[in-house]
């Protein structure tokens, strides 16, 4: 009999195993750093100092984390229904269009707190729309959602470049981006929050989107674990046949889940578009949709875990930036390597240590 | 549209299709065996890097090809270890490989050569260069057929011809050998294969190794045949287009080649159309051609052009006992 079906206590499944996987991922990252001739220990020190050493670093760290919370939640909601939404990247990109249109329309007339709900709705609706066709294809035609969402990432990227280059560009300018939003179309920075802990935010773009992200974490928790729809989503994820047998409408649940997932991904656009650069730019998502996959996996699709994992990746992003200044041999691409290793070990190889742990547990733990 | 140069468009269609053909055939092997392979892109990138580094160090394109294939097979084995032995999520494993490829090639490239993630430019002797067939130069100016011979039949590198050989070879392996029969069976009903006393695990590993070899050719083509060195992220989504072509071809070898040629043609045509205007319509945005392969594949998946039915056991790890 294999070790696969031996039950283990929760603290091992949700605590020890992810921790071990993470340790291995970081150890291998350290080997890569050592291999290219730098000291892994110095690298870690520089990375942590850059990410958490002062108010500005923390501001950047939390700014990146905000992106990853949104995309992590997006991936997680779909994952609960057994759907693998690999298209958060494209949904966030298109969501940026909705957010930007709201700002462009309103920023002349109203203050930011009036624009905000429209921008949130715009981002969510546009993001959800981009998930609709893949969801429909999955629910009605049985085409695999992974494939269709990948396709829609590329279609979305082509569409957004077209719109920015030909439609939304400021006449006479070269850069493919919209005009800069006025103050009424921007989300204010959270410098007071950092100041409360005695830090100085400086130029870091840490903004109100972070609070929206935390609010959405609560919303997602309530949705998944405290509503009828959430129960249906989880049942569908656990066993589609049982869900259908129990009378849960398959097509409707798949489509609604994907709309929520796409909407959450779209809302990620608020942070860079309204909060940081105050305009819509080409490629502003920058891979955050894919990081969301890692975040969701590491956070075990639970909002609390997602926040922690998002902050970890925020530290990696901001710390990696600082690191590449101080150690020119280690470029920003090192972060991509670490991400890849984290996804590999925390995701695809999540059961790597399970047989060994089961053996140890059976020997010593139970007695 | 003044002087629509069909011959030169077709020539560049072939050049742009080759990496797609190798990669889509690679995906054909793994997916027909029931292993999803999102990591095609990453394997292509890894092998492009390895081939360029080896060709630069040794000066031999053949050693470059060997290095490209070796690295690509190793990455395939990681994918196999995660998704076959560890029964992990195959899509997650593929995503991880793509991240690793994009990051590690850039980091190592920068650390070794300090040229912004590039490898140093290769000399002509370290590359696969064009093979000119007999009389190509003489026939070039003798009308349409002569130009067709000179520009489309002749004048490609050896990997191009190998790609077109790989198509019937893959067909033969998949449909005319015992290994191919079992490989296709394991993608449809691994339980039945297991009951017949054949190892599902070993079969699937062999399928991923086949894919690794083919991806190795694709990456090598990119870095030391089409270009003269590795450039950061040079696979640029080709792995995903190949995946789309694989689905568009409904997981069959000869249609895979045709789909790749179609998508290659769209790419070549987009390059040709850049900056030109069509009478009555004006300039056609290049983004339309970039999105078209994916749009076509989605339309196919929606069931408007026949039905694309994937291998039944695709993406599901096989559990022998519970």
PDB file of C-alpha atoms in Angstrom, chain B residues 129-138 140 149-150 153-157 161:
ATOM      1  CA  UNK B 129      23.747  27.921 -42.264  1.00  0.00           C
ATOM      2  CA  UNK B 130      21.745  27.759 -45.449  1.00  0.00           C
ATOM      3  CA  UNK B 131      22.259  24.838 -47.771  1.00  0.00           C
ATOM      4  CA  UNK B 132      22.158  25.925 -51.386  1.00  0.00           C
ATOM      5  CA  UNK B 133      20.902  23.225 -53.730  1.00  0.00           C
ATOM      6  CA  UNK B 134      22.536  22.647 -57.113  1.00  0.00           C
ATOM      7  CA  UNK B 135      21.729  25.227 -59.788  1.00  0.00           C
ATOM      8  CA  UNK B 136      19.722  27.400 -57.339  1.00  0.00           C
ATOM      9  CA  UNK B 137      21.673  30.495 -58.261  1.00  0.00           C
ATOM     10  CA  UNK B 138      21.284  29.870 -61.979  1.00  0.00           C
ATOM     11  CA  UNK B 140      16.806  32.184 -59.529  1.00  0.00           C
ATOM     12  CA  UNK B 149      13.156  26.332 -56.326  1.00  0.00           C
ATOM     13  CA  UNK B 150      15.826  28.808 -55.330  1.00  0.00           C
ATOM     14  CA  UNK B 153      13.015  24.405 -51.868  1.00  0.00           C
ATOM     15  CA  UNK B 154      16.649  25.390 -51.547  1.00  0.00           C
ATOM     16  CA  UNK B 155      18.392  27.813 -49.238  1.00  0.00           C
ATOM     17  CA  UNK B 156      17.357  26.623 -45.802  1.00  0.00           C
ATOM     18  CA  UNK B 157      19.448  25.166 -43.028  1.00  0.00           C
ATOM     19  CA  UNK B 161      14.605  19.892 -43.683  1.00  0.00           C
TER      20      UNK B 161
END
